[in-house]
Short mmCIF file of C-alpha atoms and ligand atoms in Angstrom, two decimals:
data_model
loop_
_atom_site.label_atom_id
_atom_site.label_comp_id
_atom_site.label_asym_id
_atom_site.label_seq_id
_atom_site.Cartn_x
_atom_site.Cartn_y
_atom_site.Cartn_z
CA UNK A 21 -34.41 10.50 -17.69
CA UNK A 22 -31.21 8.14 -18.34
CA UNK A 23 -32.75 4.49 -17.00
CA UNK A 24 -30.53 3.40 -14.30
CA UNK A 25 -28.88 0.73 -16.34
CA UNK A 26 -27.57 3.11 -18.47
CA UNK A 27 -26.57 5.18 -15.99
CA UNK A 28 -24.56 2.36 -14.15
CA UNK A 29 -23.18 2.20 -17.80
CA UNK A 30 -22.23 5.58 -18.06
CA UNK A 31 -20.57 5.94 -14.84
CA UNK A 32 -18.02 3.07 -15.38
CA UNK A 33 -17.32 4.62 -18.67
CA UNK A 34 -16.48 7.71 -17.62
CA UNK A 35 -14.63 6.46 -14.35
CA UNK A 36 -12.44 4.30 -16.93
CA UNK A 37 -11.92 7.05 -19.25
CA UNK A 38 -10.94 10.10 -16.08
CA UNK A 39 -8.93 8.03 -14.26
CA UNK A 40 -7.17 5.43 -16.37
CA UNK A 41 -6.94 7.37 -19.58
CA UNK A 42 -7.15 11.65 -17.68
CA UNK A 43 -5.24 11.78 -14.81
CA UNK A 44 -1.69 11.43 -12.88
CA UNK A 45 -2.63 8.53 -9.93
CA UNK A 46 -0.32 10.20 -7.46
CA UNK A 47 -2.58 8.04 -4.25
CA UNK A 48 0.18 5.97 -2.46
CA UNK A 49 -2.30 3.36 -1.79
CA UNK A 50 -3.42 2.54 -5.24
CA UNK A 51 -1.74 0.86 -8.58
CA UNK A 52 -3.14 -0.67 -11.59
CA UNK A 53 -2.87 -4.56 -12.42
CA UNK A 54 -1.45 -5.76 -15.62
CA UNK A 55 -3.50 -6.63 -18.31
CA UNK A 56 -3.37 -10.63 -17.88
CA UNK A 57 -4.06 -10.01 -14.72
CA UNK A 58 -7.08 -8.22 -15.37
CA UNK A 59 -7.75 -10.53 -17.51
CA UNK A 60 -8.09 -13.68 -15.31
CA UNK A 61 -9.84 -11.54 -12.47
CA UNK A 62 -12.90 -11.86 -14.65
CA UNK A 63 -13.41 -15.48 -14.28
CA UNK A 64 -16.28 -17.98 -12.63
CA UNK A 65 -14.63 -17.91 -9.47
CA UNK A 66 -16.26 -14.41 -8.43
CA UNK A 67 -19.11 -17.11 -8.42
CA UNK A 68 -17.70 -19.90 -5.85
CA UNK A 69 -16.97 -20.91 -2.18
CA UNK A 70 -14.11 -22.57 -1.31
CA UNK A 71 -14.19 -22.49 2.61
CA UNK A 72 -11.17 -23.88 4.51
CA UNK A 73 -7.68 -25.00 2.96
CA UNK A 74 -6.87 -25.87 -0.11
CA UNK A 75 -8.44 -29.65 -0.46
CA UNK A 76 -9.51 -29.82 2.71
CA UNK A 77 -12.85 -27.82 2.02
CA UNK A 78 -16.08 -27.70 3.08
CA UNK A 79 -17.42 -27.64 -0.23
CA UNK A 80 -17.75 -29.75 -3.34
CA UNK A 81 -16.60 -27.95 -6.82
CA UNK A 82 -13.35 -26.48 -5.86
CA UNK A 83 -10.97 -28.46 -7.74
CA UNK A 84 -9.54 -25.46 -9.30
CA UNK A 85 -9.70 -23.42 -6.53
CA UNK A 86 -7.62 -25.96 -4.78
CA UNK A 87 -4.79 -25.30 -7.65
CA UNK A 88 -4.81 -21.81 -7.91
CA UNK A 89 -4.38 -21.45 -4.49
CA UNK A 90 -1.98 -23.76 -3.97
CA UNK A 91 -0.26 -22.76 -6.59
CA UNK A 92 -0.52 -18.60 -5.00
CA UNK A 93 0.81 -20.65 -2.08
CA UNK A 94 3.50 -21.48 -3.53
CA UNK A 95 4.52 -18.03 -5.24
CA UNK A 96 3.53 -16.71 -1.82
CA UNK A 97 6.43 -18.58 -0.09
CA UNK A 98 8.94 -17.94 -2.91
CA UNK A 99 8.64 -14.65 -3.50
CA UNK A 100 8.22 -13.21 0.22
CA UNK A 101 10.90 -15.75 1.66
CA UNK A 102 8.65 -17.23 4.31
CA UNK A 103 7.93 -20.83 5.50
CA UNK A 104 4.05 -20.23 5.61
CA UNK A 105 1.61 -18.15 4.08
CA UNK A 106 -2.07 -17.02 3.55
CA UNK A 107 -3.43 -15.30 0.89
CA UNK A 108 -7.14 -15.58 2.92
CA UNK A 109 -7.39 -12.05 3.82
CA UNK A 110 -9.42 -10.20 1.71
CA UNK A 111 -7.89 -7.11 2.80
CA UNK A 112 -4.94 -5.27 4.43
CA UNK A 113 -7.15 -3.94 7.31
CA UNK A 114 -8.61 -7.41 7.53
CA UNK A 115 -5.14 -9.39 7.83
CA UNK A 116 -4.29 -6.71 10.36
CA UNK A 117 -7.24 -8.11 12.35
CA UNK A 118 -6.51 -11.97 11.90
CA UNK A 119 -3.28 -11.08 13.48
CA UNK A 120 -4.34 -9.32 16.34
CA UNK A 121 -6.81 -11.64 16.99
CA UNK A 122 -4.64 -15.04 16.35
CA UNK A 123 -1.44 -12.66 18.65
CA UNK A 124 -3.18 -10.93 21.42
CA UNK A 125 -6.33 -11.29 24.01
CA UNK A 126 -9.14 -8.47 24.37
CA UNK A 127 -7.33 -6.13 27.37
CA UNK A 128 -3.96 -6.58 25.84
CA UNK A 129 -1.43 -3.53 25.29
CA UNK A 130 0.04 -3.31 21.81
CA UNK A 131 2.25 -0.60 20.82
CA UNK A 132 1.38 1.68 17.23
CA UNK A 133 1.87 4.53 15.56
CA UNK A 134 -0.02 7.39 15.43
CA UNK A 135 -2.08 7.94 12.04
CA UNK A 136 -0.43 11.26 12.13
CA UNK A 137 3.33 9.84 12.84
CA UNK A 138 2.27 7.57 9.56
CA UNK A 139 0.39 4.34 11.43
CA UNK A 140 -2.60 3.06 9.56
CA UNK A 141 -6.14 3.75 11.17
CA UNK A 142 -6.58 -0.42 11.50
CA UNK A 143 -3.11 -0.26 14.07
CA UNK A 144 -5.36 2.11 16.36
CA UNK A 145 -8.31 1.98 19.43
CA UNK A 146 -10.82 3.44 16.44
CA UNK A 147 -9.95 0.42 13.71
CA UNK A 148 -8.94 -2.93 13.86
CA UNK A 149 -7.21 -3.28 17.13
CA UNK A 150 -10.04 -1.34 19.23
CA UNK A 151 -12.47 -3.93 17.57
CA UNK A 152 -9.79 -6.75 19.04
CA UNK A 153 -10.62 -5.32 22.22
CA UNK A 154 -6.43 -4.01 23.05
CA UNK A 155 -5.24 -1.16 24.67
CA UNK A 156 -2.57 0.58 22.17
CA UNK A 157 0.02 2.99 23.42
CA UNK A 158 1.57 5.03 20.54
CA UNK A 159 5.16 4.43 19.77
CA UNK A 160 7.38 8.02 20.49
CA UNK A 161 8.42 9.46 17.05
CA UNK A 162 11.08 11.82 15.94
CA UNK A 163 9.69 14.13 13.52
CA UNK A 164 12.48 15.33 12.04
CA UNK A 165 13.73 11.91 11.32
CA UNK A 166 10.53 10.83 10.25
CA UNK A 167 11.04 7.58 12.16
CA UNK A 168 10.44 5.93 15.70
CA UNK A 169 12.25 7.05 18.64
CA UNK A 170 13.23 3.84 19.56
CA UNK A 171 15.60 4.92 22.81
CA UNK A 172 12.13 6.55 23.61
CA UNK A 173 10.66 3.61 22.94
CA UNK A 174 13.10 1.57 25.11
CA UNK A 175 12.07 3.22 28.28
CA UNK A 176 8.28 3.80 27.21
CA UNK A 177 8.00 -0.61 27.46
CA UNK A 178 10.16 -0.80 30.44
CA UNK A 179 6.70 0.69 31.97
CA UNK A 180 4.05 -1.36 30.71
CA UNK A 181 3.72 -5.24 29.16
CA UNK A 182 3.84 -4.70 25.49
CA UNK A 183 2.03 -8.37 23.70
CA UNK A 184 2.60 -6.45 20.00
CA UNK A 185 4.46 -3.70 18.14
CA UNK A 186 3.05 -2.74 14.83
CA UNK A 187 5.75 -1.61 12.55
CA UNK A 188 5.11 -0.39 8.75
CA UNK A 189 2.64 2.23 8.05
CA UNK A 190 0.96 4.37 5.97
CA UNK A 191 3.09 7.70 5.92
CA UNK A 192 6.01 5.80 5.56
CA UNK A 193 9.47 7.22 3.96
CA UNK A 194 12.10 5.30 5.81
CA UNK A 195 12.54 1.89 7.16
CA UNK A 196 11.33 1.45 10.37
CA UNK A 197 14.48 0.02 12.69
CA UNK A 198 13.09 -3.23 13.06
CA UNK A 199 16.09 -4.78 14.17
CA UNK A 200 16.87 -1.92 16.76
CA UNK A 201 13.59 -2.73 18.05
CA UNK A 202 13.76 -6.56 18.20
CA UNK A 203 16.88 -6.19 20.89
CA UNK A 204 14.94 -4.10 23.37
CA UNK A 205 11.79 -6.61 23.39
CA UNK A 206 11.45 -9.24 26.05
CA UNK A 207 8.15 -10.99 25.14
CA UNK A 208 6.71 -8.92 22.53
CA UNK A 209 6.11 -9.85 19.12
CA UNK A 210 6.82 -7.36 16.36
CA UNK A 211 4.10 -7.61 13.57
CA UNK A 212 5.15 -5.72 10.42
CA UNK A 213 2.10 -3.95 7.94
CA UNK A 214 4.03 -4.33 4.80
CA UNK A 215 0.96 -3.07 2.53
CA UNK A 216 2.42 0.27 1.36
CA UNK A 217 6.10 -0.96 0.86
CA UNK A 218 5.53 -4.65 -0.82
CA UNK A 219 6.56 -4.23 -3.63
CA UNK A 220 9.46 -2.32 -2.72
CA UNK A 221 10.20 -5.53 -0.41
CA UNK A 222 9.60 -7.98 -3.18
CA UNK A 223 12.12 -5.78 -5.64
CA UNK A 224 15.04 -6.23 -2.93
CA UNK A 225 14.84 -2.09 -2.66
CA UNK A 226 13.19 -2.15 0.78
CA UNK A 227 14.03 -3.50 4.53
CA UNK A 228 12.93 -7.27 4.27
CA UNK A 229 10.25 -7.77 7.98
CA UNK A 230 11.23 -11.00 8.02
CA UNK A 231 15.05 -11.44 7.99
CA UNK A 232 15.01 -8.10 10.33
CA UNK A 233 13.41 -10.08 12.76
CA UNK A 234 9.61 -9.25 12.23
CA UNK A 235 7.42 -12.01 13.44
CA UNK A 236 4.69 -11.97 11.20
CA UNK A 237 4.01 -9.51 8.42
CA UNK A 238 0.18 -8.84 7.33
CA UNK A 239 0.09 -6.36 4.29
CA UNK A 240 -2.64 -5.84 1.59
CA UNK A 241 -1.49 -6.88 -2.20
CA UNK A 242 -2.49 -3.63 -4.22
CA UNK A 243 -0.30 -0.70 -3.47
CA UNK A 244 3.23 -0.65 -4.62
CA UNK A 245 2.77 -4.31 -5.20
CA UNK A 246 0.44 -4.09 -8.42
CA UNK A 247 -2.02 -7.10 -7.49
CA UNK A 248 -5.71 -7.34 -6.93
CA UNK A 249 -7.15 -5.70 -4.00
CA UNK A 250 -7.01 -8.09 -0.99
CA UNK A 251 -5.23 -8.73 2.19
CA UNK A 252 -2.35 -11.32 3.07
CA UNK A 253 -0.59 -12.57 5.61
CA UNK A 254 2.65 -14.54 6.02
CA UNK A 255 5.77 -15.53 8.67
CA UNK A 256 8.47 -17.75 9.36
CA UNK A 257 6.88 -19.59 12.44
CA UNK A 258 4.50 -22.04 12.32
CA UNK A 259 2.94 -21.61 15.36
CA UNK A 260 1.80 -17.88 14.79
CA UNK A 261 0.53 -19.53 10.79
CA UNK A 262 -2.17 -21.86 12.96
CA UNK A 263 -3.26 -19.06 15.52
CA UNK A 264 -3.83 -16.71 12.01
CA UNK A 265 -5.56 -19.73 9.98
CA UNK A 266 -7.86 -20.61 13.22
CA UNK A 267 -8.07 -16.57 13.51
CA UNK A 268 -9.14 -16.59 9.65
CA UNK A 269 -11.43 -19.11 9.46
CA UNK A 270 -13.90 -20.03 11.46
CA UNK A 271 -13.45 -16.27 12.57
CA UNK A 272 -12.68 -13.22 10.23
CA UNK A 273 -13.06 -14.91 6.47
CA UNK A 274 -15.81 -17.15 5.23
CA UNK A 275 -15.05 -16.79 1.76
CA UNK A 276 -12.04 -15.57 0.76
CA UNK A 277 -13.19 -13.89 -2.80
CA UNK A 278 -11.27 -16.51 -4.70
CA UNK A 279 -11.41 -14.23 -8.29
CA UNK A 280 -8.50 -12.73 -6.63
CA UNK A 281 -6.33 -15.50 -6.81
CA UNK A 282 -5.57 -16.01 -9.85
CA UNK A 283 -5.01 -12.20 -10.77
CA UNK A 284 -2.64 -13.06 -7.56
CA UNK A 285 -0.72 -15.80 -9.35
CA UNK A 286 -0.12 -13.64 -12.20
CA UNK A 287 1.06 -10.28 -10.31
CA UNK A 288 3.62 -13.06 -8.26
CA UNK A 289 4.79 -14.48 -11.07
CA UNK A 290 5.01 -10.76 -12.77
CA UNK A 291 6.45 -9.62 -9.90
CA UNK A 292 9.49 -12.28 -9.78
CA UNK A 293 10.41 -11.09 -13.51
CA UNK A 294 10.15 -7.63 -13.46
CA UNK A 295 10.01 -6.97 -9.68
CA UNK A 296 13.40 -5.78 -9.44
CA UNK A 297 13.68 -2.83 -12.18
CA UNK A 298 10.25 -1.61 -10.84
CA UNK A 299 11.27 -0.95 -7.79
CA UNK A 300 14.25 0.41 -8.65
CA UNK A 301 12.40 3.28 -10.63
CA UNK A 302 10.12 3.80 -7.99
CA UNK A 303 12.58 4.26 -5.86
CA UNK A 304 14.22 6.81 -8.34
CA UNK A 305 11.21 8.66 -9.15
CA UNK A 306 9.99 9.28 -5.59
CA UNK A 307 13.51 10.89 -4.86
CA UNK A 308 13.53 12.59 -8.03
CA UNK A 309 9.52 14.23 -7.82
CA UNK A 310 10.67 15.26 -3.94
CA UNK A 311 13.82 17.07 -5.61
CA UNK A 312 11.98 18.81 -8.19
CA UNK A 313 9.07 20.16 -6.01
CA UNK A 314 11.65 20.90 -3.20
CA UNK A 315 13.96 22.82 -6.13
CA UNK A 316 10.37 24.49 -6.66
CA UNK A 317 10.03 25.98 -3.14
CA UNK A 318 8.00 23.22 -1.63
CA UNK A 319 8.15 22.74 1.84
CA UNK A 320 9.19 18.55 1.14
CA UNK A 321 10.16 16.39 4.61
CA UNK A 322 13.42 15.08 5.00
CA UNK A 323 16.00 16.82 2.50
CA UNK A 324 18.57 16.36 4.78
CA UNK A 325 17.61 12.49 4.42
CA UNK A 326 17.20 12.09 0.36
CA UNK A 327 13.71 13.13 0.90
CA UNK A 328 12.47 9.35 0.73
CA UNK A 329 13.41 5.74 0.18
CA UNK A 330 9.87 4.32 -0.05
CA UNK A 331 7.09 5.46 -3.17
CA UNK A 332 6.14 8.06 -1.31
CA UNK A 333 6.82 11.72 -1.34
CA UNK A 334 5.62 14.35 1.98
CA UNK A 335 5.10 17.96 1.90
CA UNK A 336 3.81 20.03 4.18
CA UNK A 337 1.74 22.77 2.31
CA UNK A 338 0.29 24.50 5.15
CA UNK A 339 2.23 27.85 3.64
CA UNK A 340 -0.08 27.18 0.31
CA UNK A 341 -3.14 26.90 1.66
CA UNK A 342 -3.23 23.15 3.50
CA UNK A 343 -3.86 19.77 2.10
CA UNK A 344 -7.47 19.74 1.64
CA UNK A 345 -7.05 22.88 -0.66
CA UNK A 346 -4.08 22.21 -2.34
CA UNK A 347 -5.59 18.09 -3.05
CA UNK A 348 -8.54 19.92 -4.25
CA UNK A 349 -6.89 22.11 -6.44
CA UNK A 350 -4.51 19.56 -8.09
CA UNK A 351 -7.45 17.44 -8.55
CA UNK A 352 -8.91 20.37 -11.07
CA UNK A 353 -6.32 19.53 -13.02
CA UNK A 354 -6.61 15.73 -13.18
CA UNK A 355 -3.50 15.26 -10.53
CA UNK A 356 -5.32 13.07 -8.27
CA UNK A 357 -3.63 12.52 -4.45
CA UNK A 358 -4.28 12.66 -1.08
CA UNK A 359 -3.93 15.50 1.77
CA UNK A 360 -2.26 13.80 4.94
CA UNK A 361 -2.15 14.63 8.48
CA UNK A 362 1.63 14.96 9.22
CA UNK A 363 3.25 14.40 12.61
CA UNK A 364 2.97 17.69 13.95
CA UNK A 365 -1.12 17.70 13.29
CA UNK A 366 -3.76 17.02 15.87
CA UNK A 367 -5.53 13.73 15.67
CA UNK A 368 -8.54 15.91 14.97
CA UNK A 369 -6.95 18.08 12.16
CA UNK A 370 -8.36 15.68 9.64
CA UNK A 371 -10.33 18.15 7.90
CA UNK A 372 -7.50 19.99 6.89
CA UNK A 373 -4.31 19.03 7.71
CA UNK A 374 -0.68 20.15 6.84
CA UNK A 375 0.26 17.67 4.65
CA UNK A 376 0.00 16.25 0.91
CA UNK A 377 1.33 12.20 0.36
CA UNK A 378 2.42 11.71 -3.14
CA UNK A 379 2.69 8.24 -4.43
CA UNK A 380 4.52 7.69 -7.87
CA UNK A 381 4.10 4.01 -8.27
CA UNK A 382 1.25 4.00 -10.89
CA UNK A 383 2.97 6.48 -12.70
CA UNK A 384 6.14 4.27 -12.59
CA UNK A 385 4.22 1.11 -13.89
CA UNK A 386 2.75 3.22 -16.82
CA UNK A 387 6.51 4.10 -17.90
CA UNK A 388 6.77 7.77 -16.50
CA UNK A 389 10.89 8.06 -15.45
CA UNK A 390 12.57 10.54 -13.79
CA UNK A 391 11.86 13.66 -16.65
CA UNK A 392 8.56 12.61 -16.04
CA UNK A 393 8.43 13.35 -12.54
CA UNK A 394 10.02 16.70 -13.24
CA UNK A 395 7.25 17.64 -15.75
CA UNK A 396 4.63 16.85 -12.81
CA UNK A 397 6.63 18.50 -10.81
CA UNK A 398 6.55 21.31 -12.72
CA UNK A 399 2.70 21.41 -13.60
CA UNK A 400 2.33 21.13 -10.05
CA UNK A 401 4.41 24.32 -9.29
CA UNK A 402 2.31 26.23 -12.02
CA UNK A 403 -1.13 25.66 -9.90
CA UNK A 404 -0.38 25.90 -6.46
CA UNK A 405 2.76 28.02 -6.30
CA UNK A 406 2.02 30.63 -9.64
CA UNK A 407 -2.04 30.02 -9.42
CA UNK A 408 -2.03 29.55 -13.02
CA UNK A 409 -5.57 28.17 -14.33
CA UNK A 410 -6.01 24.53 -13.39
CA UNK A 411 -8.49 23.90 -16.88
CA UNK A 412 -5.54 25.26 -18.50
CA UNK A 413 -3.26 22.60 -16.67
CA UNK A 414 -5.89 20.00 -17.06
CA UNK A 415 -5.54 20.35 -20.75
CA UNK A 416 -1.99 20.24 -21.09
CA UNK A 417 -1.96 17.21 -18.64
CA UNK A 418 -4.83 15.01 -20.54
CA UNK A 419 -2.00 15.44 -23.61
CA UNK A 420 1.23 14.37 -21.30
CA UNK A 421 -1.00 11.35 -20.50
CA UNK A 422 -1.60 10.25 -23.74
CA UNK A 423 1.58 8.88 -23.60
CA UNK A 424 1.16 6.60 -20.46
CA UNK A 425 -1.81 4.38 -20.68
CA UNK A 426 -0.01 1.22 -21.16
CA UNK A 427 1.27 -1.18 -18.22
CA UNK A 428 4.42 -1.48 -18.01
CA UNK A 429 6.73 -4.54 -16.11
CA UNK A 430 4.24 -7.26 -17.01
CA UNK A 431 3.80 -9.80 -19.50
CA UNK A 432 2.18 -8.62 -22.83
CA UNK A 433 -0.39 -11.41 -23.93
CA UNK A 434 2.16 -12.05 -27.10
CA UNK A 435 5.02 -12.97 -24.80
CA UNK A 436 3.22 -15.92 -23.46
CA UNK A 437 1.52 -17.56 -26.17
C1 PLP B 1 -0.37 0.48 6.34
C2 PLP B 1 -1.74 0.06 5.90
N1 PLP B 1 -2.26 -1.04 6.41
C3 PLP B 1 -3.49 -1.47 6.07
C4 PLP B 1 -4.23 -0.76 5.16
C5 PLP B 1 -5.61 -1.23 4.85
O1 PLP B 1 -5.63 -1.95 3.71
P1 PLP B 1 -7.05 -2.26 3.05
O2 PLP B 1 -7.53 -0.98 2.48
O3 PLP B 1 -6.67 -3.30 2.03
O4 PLP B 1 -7.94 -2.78 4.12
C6 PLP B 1 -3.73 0.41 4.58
C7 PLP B 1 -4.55 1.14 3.59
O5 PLP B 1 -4.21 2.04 2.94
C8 PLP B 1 -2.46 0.84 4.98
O6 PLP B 1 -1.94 1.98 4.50
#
């Protein structure tokens, strides 16, 4: 028997090799960082503690940690457009909890979305804002729109004293009307989850929370925005920046898992270079897979809209079999995504619901264009619509691959020496 060290061995190896070198990422959640940025994440500050702000700490040693963060400080504020900001959260779910905690008492009523209507689990009573202790009353949502109901939502707070409305989400193809929403609040504050769009926000190709009139925005830095995993949070106000520091520590973060900051830094910096053409093909390849699979006969949300404006692509396949069966069979063939309740699912349909979310911003970052996402498209058509042989797919799909294992919109390591 393979000793357990080799066996740890092994499984990173082959987990490299199947899903960096195998596969089509289609997750909407995930991306890949750039090489430097990979790079610095290996570096002696997985080690450290650097509790508090940055030379203000409660430790001795943290000289550089005091830079780096400043320094992600500073990027922070230039690149989102925001007076104050905290890259402290170690993760999207766990900024969404700072800002409950720093914005709202135990008892008090926020306003979400569904998970099915495209809200993240951490916006509901079961994650984050149950653990706060607040009541949440789910925001009315038009279906065919794909979007909040907001002269639903006009009357629905009329009723009942509203302390926070999440905006942003995990399903999310459209802009949510922030500043429709914004005129209709008395006292509420409108907290934005940017974590699936950032870095469709960051490339100008996305509603900005902030100038819309979003009060604070917590997101997590490693879906369309390519950074380490982690959480952050930022706004324009300086009051709600003390209530989410005090909230972050001595309360949610002790140490903030500094090794992400400087792989931070670098996706920033990447980010304010190259930020702007990678959204822009993100933007084109999410309309142009949704197309091609529609073209196809797939049952794709919103045609009458352009399908999408975000990295993400919906389709109900409850004609082909449902999402757990159709993720399960694309997943034969190396396409790896996610089945997805859709609004018209129970709460309880988890299992298998109607839906499949397609994310194309990995692909995008390894170089895949529009032709690209036809040839998915196509493969995809060949398994689930024709039932052709998925190790026959798989095949043909480790080959198209081949051609897409580099990062692209980064810094190569000759470009800065
Ligand atoms: C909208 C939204 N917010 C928060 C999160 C949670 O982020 P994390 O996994 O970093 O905790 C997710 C995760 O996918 C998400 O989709």
């Amino acid at each position: 028997m393979k000793s357990e060290l080799q066996r740890t061995l092994d499984i990173v190896a082959k987990q490299n090799t199947w899903r960096r070198e195998e596969c089509v990422n289609l997750i909407a959640s995930e991306n890949i960082m750039s090489p430097l940025a990979i790079e610095v994440f290996n570096s002696d500050m997985m080690h450290r503690y650097a509790e508090g702000l940055p030379c203000k700490r409660y430790y001795q040693g943290t000289k550089y940690v005091d830079e780096i963060e400043t320094l992600v400080t500073e990027l922070g504020k230039k690149l989102f457009h925001c007076k104050y900001f905290d890259s402290r959260p170690i993760s999207g779910s766990v900024a969404n909890l700072c800002v409950f905690t720093a914005l709202a008492q135990p008892g008090d009523q926020i306003s979400n979305l569904r998970v099915a209507d495209g809200g993240h689990i951490s916006h509901s009573a079961l994650g984050a804002a149950g653990i706060r202790g607040l009541k949440t009353l789910n925001m009315p949502f038009d279906h065919k729109e794909m979007n909040i109901d907001v002269e639903k939502l006009k009357s629905l707070i009329k009723k009942k004293k509203i302390k926070l409305i999440v905006l942003g989400g995990s399903l999310y193809l459209f802009p949510h009307p922030i500043k429709e929403i914004k005129e209709i609040l008395e006292d509420a504050k409108i907290l934005y989850d940017a974590s699936h769009v950032l870095g469709l926000i960051t490339g100008k190709r996305f509603q900005d929370p902030l100038a819309e009139g979003a009060d604070v925005v917590a997101t997590s830095s490693h879906k369309t925005f390519p950074g380490p995993q982690g959480g952050m949070v930022y706004t324009d106000n300086e009051e709600i920046s003390k209530k989410v520091a005090q909230a972050i520590l001595p309360g949610i973060v002790s140490n903030h898992h500094l090794y992400r900051l400087p792989s931070l830094a670098i996706t920033m910096i990447e980010t304010l270079e190259f930020g702007e053409k990678y959204a822009d093909q993100i933007q084109k390849n999410s309309k142009k897979l949704a197309s091609s699979l529609y073209e196809k006969g797939f049952q794709v949300l919103c045609e009458h809209k352009g399908f999408t404006e975000s990295h993400q692509v919906a389709v109900d396949v409850r004609g082909n079999g449902g999402g757990k069966k159709v993720a399960e069979t694309l997943e034969k063939a190396n396409i790896i995504c996610n089945k997805n309740l859709l609004p018209w699912d129970k709460d309880e349909d988890t299992e298998n619901p109607s839906g499949l979310r397609l994310g194309v911003q990995e692909c995008t970052r390894t170089g895949m264009k529009e032709s690209e996402m036809e040839h998915i498209a196509h493969l995809i058509t060949r398994l689930i619509i024709k039932g052709e042989n998925p190790d026959k797919i798989k095949e043909e799909l480790i080959q198209f691959k081949k051609d897409y294992r580099e990062t692209k919109y980064c810094f190569t390591k000759n470009r800065i020496n």
